[in-house]
Amino acid sequence: MATKTPTVKLASGFEMPIVGFGIWKVPRDVCADQVYNAIKLGYRHIDGAWDYTNSAEAGQGVRRAIEEGIVKREDMFITSKLWNNYHAREHAHEMAKLENEAWGLGYLDLFLIHFPISLEFIPFDKMRYPCFWSDKEQTKVTPLSKVPISETWNALEDLVQTKENPNGFVKSIGISNFHTQLIYDLLSYAKIHPSVLQVEHHPYLTQPDLISMAQENNIAVTGYSTFGPLSFIEMDHAVAKEVKPLFETDVVKSIAAKHGKTPGQVLLRWCTQRNIIVIPKSNSVDRLKQNLECCSFDLTDDDIKQISNLNINLRFNNPASLQTPIRIFT
Ligand code: NAD
């Protein structure tokens, strides 16, 4: 029997497991099995998104685990995200509805605005899989569209299930890839407090002020791409291929050896010990297991400091590298 993963209490009052399984780039043909196997290993939190295109398959995996009595729906925490072409109120509502139907679990635990940028609407049946920022040939970035974040946030608020809104099918809402100025602005009009901020967070991009600002304002932080360049090498990212893999730095290697843990577990613990939720992605059962077990030991304050000192402000997931740069991280 797997040990229960610690949780983080959200502003919405719900508990979110501090380790989840991120399913970006999990191929559709294996996604149901991988999600099902992750649940069997003890995962109770799955991080998906509309643009990962595998929500229906992930939902099948969760439903199989529920049907077999391994978990109940309420044991699971399911996240999805609103894509950039659907920020207008009616489009945000429609996408959330489609996502909820794709997962097929009755409700979503968390729905995030994926990026703080609105692109021109593309009808749902004309979306150019798998090119989300640009045309199919990847030569022309989709133009921006004039939808303020306040409209999108208010649209998400409409989806939250409350006594006054019993038909809502989302438990908590949040944001992703936002910076502090926009978060301060959002807090000035939000009727429902954002529960989560999901951002790129690894030792090469530590963003301490952003993390502190969110946590000080009762917004739980989820870090993505905890292993830094690793996820982007498979996307042929030039800098990710050049930079030293985090697992091979002397700091991470020596701390892992000292604690008898893997470098991956050390990087995940560097986050969870600071109350940052992690959502590592892996296709291997052995790695899924070791990632889930990352809370079974403690780093020293000095270990955490040494790892944080690897920071070089190196961001991998950045639409500024598109053919027409979209410079949201400045
Ligand atoms: P990640 O840091 O989880 O790295 C994944 C890579 O690490 C894969 O190549 C995997 O094989 C390898 N790996 C996993 N566990 C390992 C281990 N124990 N030892 C050695 N190698 C291991 O990167 P990611 O997939 O970019 O991020 C995780 C999740 O975050 C995604 O799946 C997705 O759910 C989410 N995400 C969100 C956004 C966003 O814009 N909000 C962007 C990127 C990712």
Short mmCIF file of N, CA and C in Angstrom, two decimals, residues 46-155:
data_model
loop_
_atom_site.label_atom_id
_atom_site.label_comp_id
_atom_site.label_asym_id
_atom_site.label_seq_id
_atom_site.Cartn_x
_atom_site.Cartn_y
_atom_site.Cartn_z
N ILE A 46 -3.28 14.47 -11.04
CA ILE A 46 -2.86 14.43 -12.44
C ILE A 46 -2.93 15.85 -12.99
N ASP A 47 -1.83 16.28 -13.64
CA ASP A 47 -1.79 17.63 -14.21
C ASP A 47 -1.92 17.55 -15.73
N GLY A 48 -3.08 17.94 -16.23
CA GLY A 48 -3.31 17.92 -17.68
C GLY A 48 -3.59 19.32 -18.19
N ALA A 49 -3.95 19.39 -19.46
CA ALA A 49 -4.29 20.68 -20.09
C ALA A 49 -4.95 20.39 -21.42
N TRP A 50 -5.75 21.34 -21.87
CA TRP A 50 -6.38 21.16 -23.17
C TRP A 50 -5.32 20.95 -24.24
N ASP A 51 -4.23 21.68 -24.19
CA ASP A 51 -3.25 21.59 -25.28
C ASP A 51 -2.35 20.35 -25.19
N TYR A 52 -2.50 19.54 -24.17
CA TYR A 52 -1.74 18.27 -24.16
C TYR A 52 -2.45 17.21 -25.02
N THR A 53 -3.71 17.48 -25.36
CA THR A 53 -4.54 16.65 -26.26
C THR A 53 -4.74 15.20 -25.79
N ASN A 54 -4.54 14.96 -24.51
CA ASN A 54 -4.69 13.59 -24.03
C ASN A 54 -5.65 13.49 -22.82
N SER A 55 -6.51 14.50 -22.67
CA SER A 55 -7.40 14.51 -21.50
C SER A 55 -8.37 13.33 -21.52
N ALA A 56 -8.92 13.02 -22.71
CA ALA A 56 -9.91 11.94 -22.78
C ALA A 56 -9.26 10.62 -22.38
N GLU A 57 -8.03 10.40 -22.85
CA GLU A 57 -7.33 9.15 -22.52
C GLU A 57 -6.96 9.13 -21.03
N ALA A 58 -6.51 10.27 -20.52
CA ALA A 58 -6.17 10.34 -19.09
C ALA A 58 -7.42 10.03 -18.26
N GLY A 59 -8.55 10.61 -18.68
CA GLY A 59 -9.81 10.36 -17.97
C GLY A 59 -10.18 8.88 -17.98
N GLN A 60 -9.92 8.21 -19.11
CA GLN A 60 -10.19 6.76 -19.17
C GLN A 60 -9.39 6.01 -18.12
N GLY A 61 -8.10 6.42 -17.99
CA GLY A 61 -7.24 5.77 -17.00
C GLY A 61 -7.76 5.97 -15.58
N VAL A 62 -8.22 7.18 -15.29
CA VAL A 62 -8.76 7.45 -13.94
C VAL A 62 -10.03 6.64 -13.73
N ARG A 63 -10.89 6.61 -14.74
CA ARG A 63 -12.16 5.89 -14.58
C ARG A 63 -11.94 4.39 -14.37
N ARG A 64 -10.92 3.85 -15.07
CA ARG A 64 -10.62 2.42 -14.87
C ARG A 64 -10.22 2.17 -13.41
N ALA A 65 -9.40 3.07 -12.87
CA ALA A 65 -8.97 2.90 -11.48
C ALA A 65 -10.16 3.02 -10.53
N ILE A 66 -11.10 3.90 -10.87
CA ILE A 66 -12.30 4.05 -10.01
C ILE A 66 -13.16 2.79 -10.12
N GLU A 67 -13.37 2.33 -11.36
CA GLU A 67 -14.22 1.13 -11.56
C GLU A 67 -13.64 -0.08 -10.84
N GLU A 68 -12.31 -0.16 -10.78
CA GLU A 68 -11.69 -1.32 -10.11
C GLU A 68 -11.59 -1.13 -8.60
N GLY A 69 -12.10 0.00 -8.11
CA GLY A 69 -12.12 0.21 -6.65
C GLY A 69 -10.78 0.63 -6.08
N ILE A 70 -9.82 1.01 -6.94
CA ILE A 70 -8.50 1.42 -6.43
C ILE A 70 -8.61 2.79 -5.76
N VAL A 71 -9.41 3.66 -6.34
CA VAL A 71 -9.65 5.00 -5.76
C VAL A 71 -11.12 5.37 -5.95
N LYS A 72 -11.51 6.41 -5.22
CA LYS A 72 -12.82 7.03 -5.46
C LYS A 72 -12.55 8.35 -6.17
N ARG A 73 -13.56 8.87 -6.84
CA ARG A 73 -13.36 10.15 -7.53
C ARG A 73 -12.82 11.20 -6.58
N GLU A 74 -13.38 11.25 -5.36
CA GLU A 74 -12.98 12.32 -4.43
C GLU A 74 -11.54 12.16 -3.91
N ASP A 75 -10.93 11.00 -4.16
CA ASP A 75 -9.51 10.83 -3.77
C ASP A 75 -8.58 11.50 -4.79
N MET A 76 -9.12 11.78 -5.97
CA MET A 76 -8.27 12.26 -7.07
C MET A 76 -8.32 13.78 -7.19
N PHE A 77 -7.22 14.36 -7.65
CA PHE A 77 -7.15 15.80 -7.89
C PHE A 77 -6.75 16.00 -9.36
N ILE A 78 -7.69 16.52 -10.15
CA ILE A 78 -7.48 16.65 -11.59
C ILE A 78 -7.37 18.13 -11.98
N THR A 79 -6.26 18.46 -12.63
CA THR A 79 -6.05 19.83 -13.11
C THR A 79 -6.14 19.86 -14.63
N SER A 80 -6.80 20.89 -15.17
CA SER A 80 -6.69 21.16 -16.60
C SER A 80 -6.50 22.67 -16.79
N LYS A 81 -6.26 23.06 -18.05
CA LYS A 81 -5.90 24.47 -18.31
C LYS A 81 -6.57 24.98 -19.57
N LEU A 82 -6.89 26.26 -19.52
CA LEU A 82 -7.54 26.95 -20.64
C LEU A 82 -6.49 27.44 -21.63
N TRP A 83 -6.65 27.09 -22.91
CA TRP A 83 -5.64 27.52 -23.89
C TRP A 83 -5.90 28.95 -24.38
N ASN A 84 -4.84 29.52 -24.95
CA ASN A 84 -4.78 30.96 -25.25
C ASN A 84 -5.80 31.49 -26.27
N ASN A 85 -6.27 30.61 -27.15
CA ASN A 85 -7.23 31.08 -28.18
C ASN A 85 -8.65 31.19 -27.63
N TYR A 86 -8.82 30.86 -26.35
CA TYR A 86 -10.17 30.74 -25.81
C TYR A 86 -10.38 31.61 -24.57
N HIS A 87 -9.78 32.79 -24.58
CA HIS A 87 -9.86 33.66 -23.40
C HIS A 87 -11.17 34.44 -23.30
N ALA A 88 -11.86 34.63 -24.42
CA ALA A 88 -13.13 35.37 -24.36
C ALA A 88 -14.13 34.56 -23.54
N ARG A 89 -15.00 35.27 -22.83
CA ARG A 89 -15.89 34.62 -21.87
C ARG A 89 -16.58 33.37 -22.43
N GLU A 90 -17.27 33.50 -23.57
CA GLU A 90 -18.04 32.35 -24.07
C GLU A 90 -17.12 31.20 -24.50
N HIS A 91 -15.92 31.55 -25.02
CA HIS A 91 -15.00 30.50 -25.44
C HIS A 91 -14.39 29.78 -24.23
N ALA A 92 -14.11 30.56 -23.20
CA ALA A 92 -13.56 29.95 -21.98
C ALA A 92 -14.58 28.98 -21.39
N HIS A 93 -15.84 29.40 -21.37
CA HIS A 93 -16.89 28.51 -20.85
C HIS A 93 -16.97 27.23 -21.68
N GLU A 94 -16.90 27.41 -23.02
CA GLU A 94 -17.06 26.24 -23.88
C GLU A 94 -15.88 25.28 -23.73
N MET A 95 -14.67 25.85 -23.68
CA MET A 95 -13.50 24.96 -23.55
C MET A 95 -13.54 24.20 -22.23
N ALA A 96 -13.90 24.89 -21.16
CA ALA A 96 -13.94 24.22 -19.86
C ALA A 96 -14.95 23.07 -19.90
N LYS A 97 -16.08 23.32 -20.55
CA LYS A 97 -17.12 22.29 -20.65
C LYS A 97 -16.57 21.09 -21.45
N LEU A 98 -15.90 21.38 -22.55
CA LEU A 98 -15.34 20.30 -23.38
C LEU A 98 -14.28 19.52 -22.61
N GLU A 99 -13.45 20.23 -21.85
CA GLU A 99 -12.42 19.56 -21.05
C GLU A 99 -13.06 18.66 -19.99
N ASN A 100 -14.07 19.20 -19.34
CA ASN A 100 -14.74 18.42 -18.30
C ASN A 100 -15.36 17.15 -18.90
N GLU A 101 -15.95 17.30 -20.08
CA GLU A 101 -16.55 16.13 -20.74
C GLU A 101 -15.46 15.14 -21.16
N ALA A 102 -14.33 15.67 -21.64
CA ALA A 102 -13.23 14.79 -22.09
C ALA A 102 -12.73 13.93 -20.92
N TRP A 103 -12.54 14.52 -19.77
CA TRP A 103 -12.06 13.76 -18.60
C TRP A 103 -13.14 12.77 -18.14
N GLY A 104 -14.39 13.21 -18.24
CA GLY A 104 -15.50 12.29 -17.91
C GLY A 104 -15.57 11.89 -16.45
N LEU A 105 -15.23 12.83 -15.56
CA LEU A 105 -15.19 12.50 -14.13
C LEU A 105 -16.16 13.34 -13.31
N GLY A 106 -17.03 14.07 -14.01
CA GLY A 106 -18.06 14.84 -13.33
C GLY A 106 -17.66 16.27 -13.02
N TYR A 107 -16.41 16.48 -12.63
CA TYR A 107 -15.93 17.83 -12.35
C TYR A 107 -14.41 17.87 -12.47
N LEU A 108 -13.89 19.08 -12.55
CA LEU A 108 -12.43 19.30 -12.53
C LEU A 108 -12.08 19.89 -11.17
N ASP A 109 -10.98 19.43 -10.59
CA ASP A 109 -10.57 19.99 -9.29
C ASP A 109 -9.96 21.37 -9.43
N LEU A 110 -9.26 21.58 -10.54
CA LEU A 110 -8.57 22.86 -10.72
C LEU A 110 -8.53 23.20 -12.20
N PHE A 111 -8.86 24.44 -12.52
CA PHE A 111 -8.79 24.90 -13.91
C PHE A 111 -7.97 26.18 -13.93
N LEU A 112 -6.90 26.18 -14.74
CA LEU A 112 -5.96 27.31 -14.75
C LEU A 112 -6.02 28.05 -16.08
N ILE A 113 -5.76 29.35 -16.05
CA ILE A 113 -5.47 30.08 -17.29
C ILE A 113 -4.03 29.69 -17.65
N HIS A 114 -3.83 29.04 -18.79
CA HIS A 114 -2.52 28.44 -19.09
C HIS A 114 -1.42 29.49 -19.29
N PHE A 115 -1.73 30.53 -20.06
CA PHE A 115 -0.78 31.64 -20.28
C PHE A 115 -1.53 32.97 -20.21
N PRO A 116 -0.89 34.02 -19.73
CA PRO A 116 -1.57 35.32 -19.61
C PRO A 116 -1.54 36.09 -20.94
N ILE A 117 -1.95 35.42 -21.99
CA ILE A 117 -1.93 36.08 -23.30
C ILE A 117 -3.07 35.51 -24.14
N SER A 118 -3.78 36.42 -24.79
CA SER A 118 -4.94 35.98 -25.56
C SER A 118 -4.60 35.99 -27.06
N LEU A 119 -4.81 34.86 -27.72
CA LEU A 119 -4.59 34.77 -29.17
C LEU A 119 -5.94 34.71 -29.87
N GLU A 120 -5.94 35.04 -31.15
CA GLU A 120 -7.19 35.02 -31.92
C GLU A 120 -7.91 33.69 -31.78
N PHE A 121 -9.21 33.77 -31.72
CA PHE A 121 -10.05 32.57 -31.59
C PHE A 121 -9.89 31.67 -32.82
N ILE A 122 -9.78 30.38 -32.57
CA ILE A 122 -9.82 29.38 -33.65
C ILE A 122 -10.95 28.42 -33.29
N PRO A 123 -11.93 28.23 -34.18
CA PRO A 123 -13.03 27.34 -33.81
C PRO A 123 -12.49 25.99 -33.35
N PHE A 124 -13.17 25.41 -32.37
CA PHE A 124 -12.68 24.18 -31.73
C PHE A 124 -12.39 23.08 -32.73
N ASP A 125 -13.23 22.96 -33.79
CA ASP A 125 -13.03 21.86 -34.74
C ASP A 125 -11.94 22.20 -35.77
N LYS A 126 -11.42 23.42 -35.73
CA LYS A 126 -10.39 23.80 -36.72
C LYS A 126 -9.01 23.97 -36.06
N MET A 127 -8.91 23.62 -34.81
CA MET A 127 -7.64 23.77 -34.11
C MET A 127 -6.59 22.93 -34.81
N ARG A 128 -5.37 23.54 -34.95
CA ARG A 128 -4.35 22.90 -35.80
C ARG A 128 -3.42 22.02 -34.96
N TYR A 129 -3.95 20.90 -34.50
CA TYR A 129 -3.10 19.99 -33.74
C TYR A 129 -1.84 19.71 -34.53
N PRO A 130 -0.68 19.62 -33.98
CA PRO A 130 -0.40 19.96 -32.60
C PRO A 130 0.27 21.33 -32.48
N CYS A 131 -0.05 22.27 -33.37
CA CYS A 131 0.61 23.58 -33.34
C CYS A 131 -0.29 24.58 -32.67
N PHE A 132 0.08 24.96 -31.48
CA PHE A 132 -0.85 25.75 -30.69
C PHE A 132 -0.59 27.25 -30.72
N TRP A 133 0.64 27.63 -30.98
CA TRP A 133 0.92 29.07 -31.00
C TRP A 133 0.86 29.62 -32.43
N SER A 134 0.96 28.73 -33.42
CA SER A 134 1.16 29.21 -34.78
C SER A 134 0.37 28.38 -35.78
N ASP A 135 0.56 28.67 -37.07
CA ASP A 135 -0.08 27.85 -38.10
C ASP A 135 0.61 26.49 -38.16
N LYS A 136 0.03 25.62 -38.97
CA LYS A 136 0.51 24.24 -39.00
C LYS A 136 1.98 24.12 -39.45
N GLU A 137 2.36 25.00 -40.36
CA GLU A 137 3.74 24.96 -40.89
C GLU A 137 4.71 25.64 -39.91
N GLN A 138 4.16 26.19 -38.87
CA GLN A 138 4.94 26.91 -37.85
C GLN A 138 5.72 28.06 -38.45
N THR A 139 5.08 28.80 -39.36
CA THR A 139 5.75 29.96 -39.95
C THR A 139 5.14 31.26 -39.45
N LYS A 140 3.88 31.20 -39.01
CA LYS A 140 3.19 32.44 -38.64
C LYS A 140 2.50 32.27 -37.29
N VAL A 141 2.88 33.11 -36.36
CA VAL A 141 2.27 33.04 -35.02
C VAL A 141 0.86 33.61 -35.09
N THR A 142 -0.08 32.97 -34.41
CA THR A 142 -1.46 33.46 -34.39
C THR A 142 -1.50 34.86 -33.78
N PRO A 143 -2.18 35.80 -34.43
CA PRO A 143 -2.21 37.16 -33.88
C PRO A 143 -2.84 37.21 -32.48
N LEU A 144 -2.44 38.23 -31.75
CA LEU A 144 -3.03 38.43 -30.42
C LEU A 144 -4.47 38.89 -30.57
N SER A 145 -5.24 38.69 -29.53
CA SER A 145 -6.62 39.20 -29.58
C SER A 145 -6.88 40.03 -28.33
N LYS A 146 -7.82 40.97 -28.45
CA LYS A 146 -7.96 41.97 -27.38
C LYS A 146 -8.94 41.50 -26.30
N VAL A 147 -8.49 40.54 -25.52
CA VAL A 147 -9.32 40.09 -24.39
C VAL A 147 -8.51 40.32 -23.11
N PRO A 148 -9.00 41.19 -22.23
CA PRO A 148 -8.25 41.41 -20.99
C PRO A 148 -8.35 40.20 -20.05
N ILE A 149 -7.33 40.04 -19.22
CA ILE A 149 -7.31 38.90 -18.28
C ILE A 149 -8.52 38.98 -17.33
N SER A 150 -8.98 40.20 -17.03
CA SER A 150 -10.13 40.32 -16.12
C SER A 150 -11.34 39.58 -16.69
N GLU A 151 -11.55 39.66 -18.01
CA GLU A 151 -12.70 38.95 -18.61
C GLU A 151 -12.52 37.43 -18.47
N THR A 152 -11.30 36.97 -18.71
CA THR A 152 -11.03 35.52 -18.63
C THR A 152 -11.18 35.04 -17.19
N TRP A 153 -10.64 35.83 -16.25
CA TRP A 153 -10.74 35.42 -14.85
C TRP A 153 -12.22 35.36 -14.41
N ASN A 154 -12.97 36.38 -14.78
CA ASN A 154 -14.40 36.38 -14.43
C ASN A 154 -15.12 35.19 -15.06
N ALA A 155 -14.70 34.81 -16.27
CA ALA A 155 -15.32 33.64 -16.93
C ALA A 155 -15.03 32.37 -16.13
#
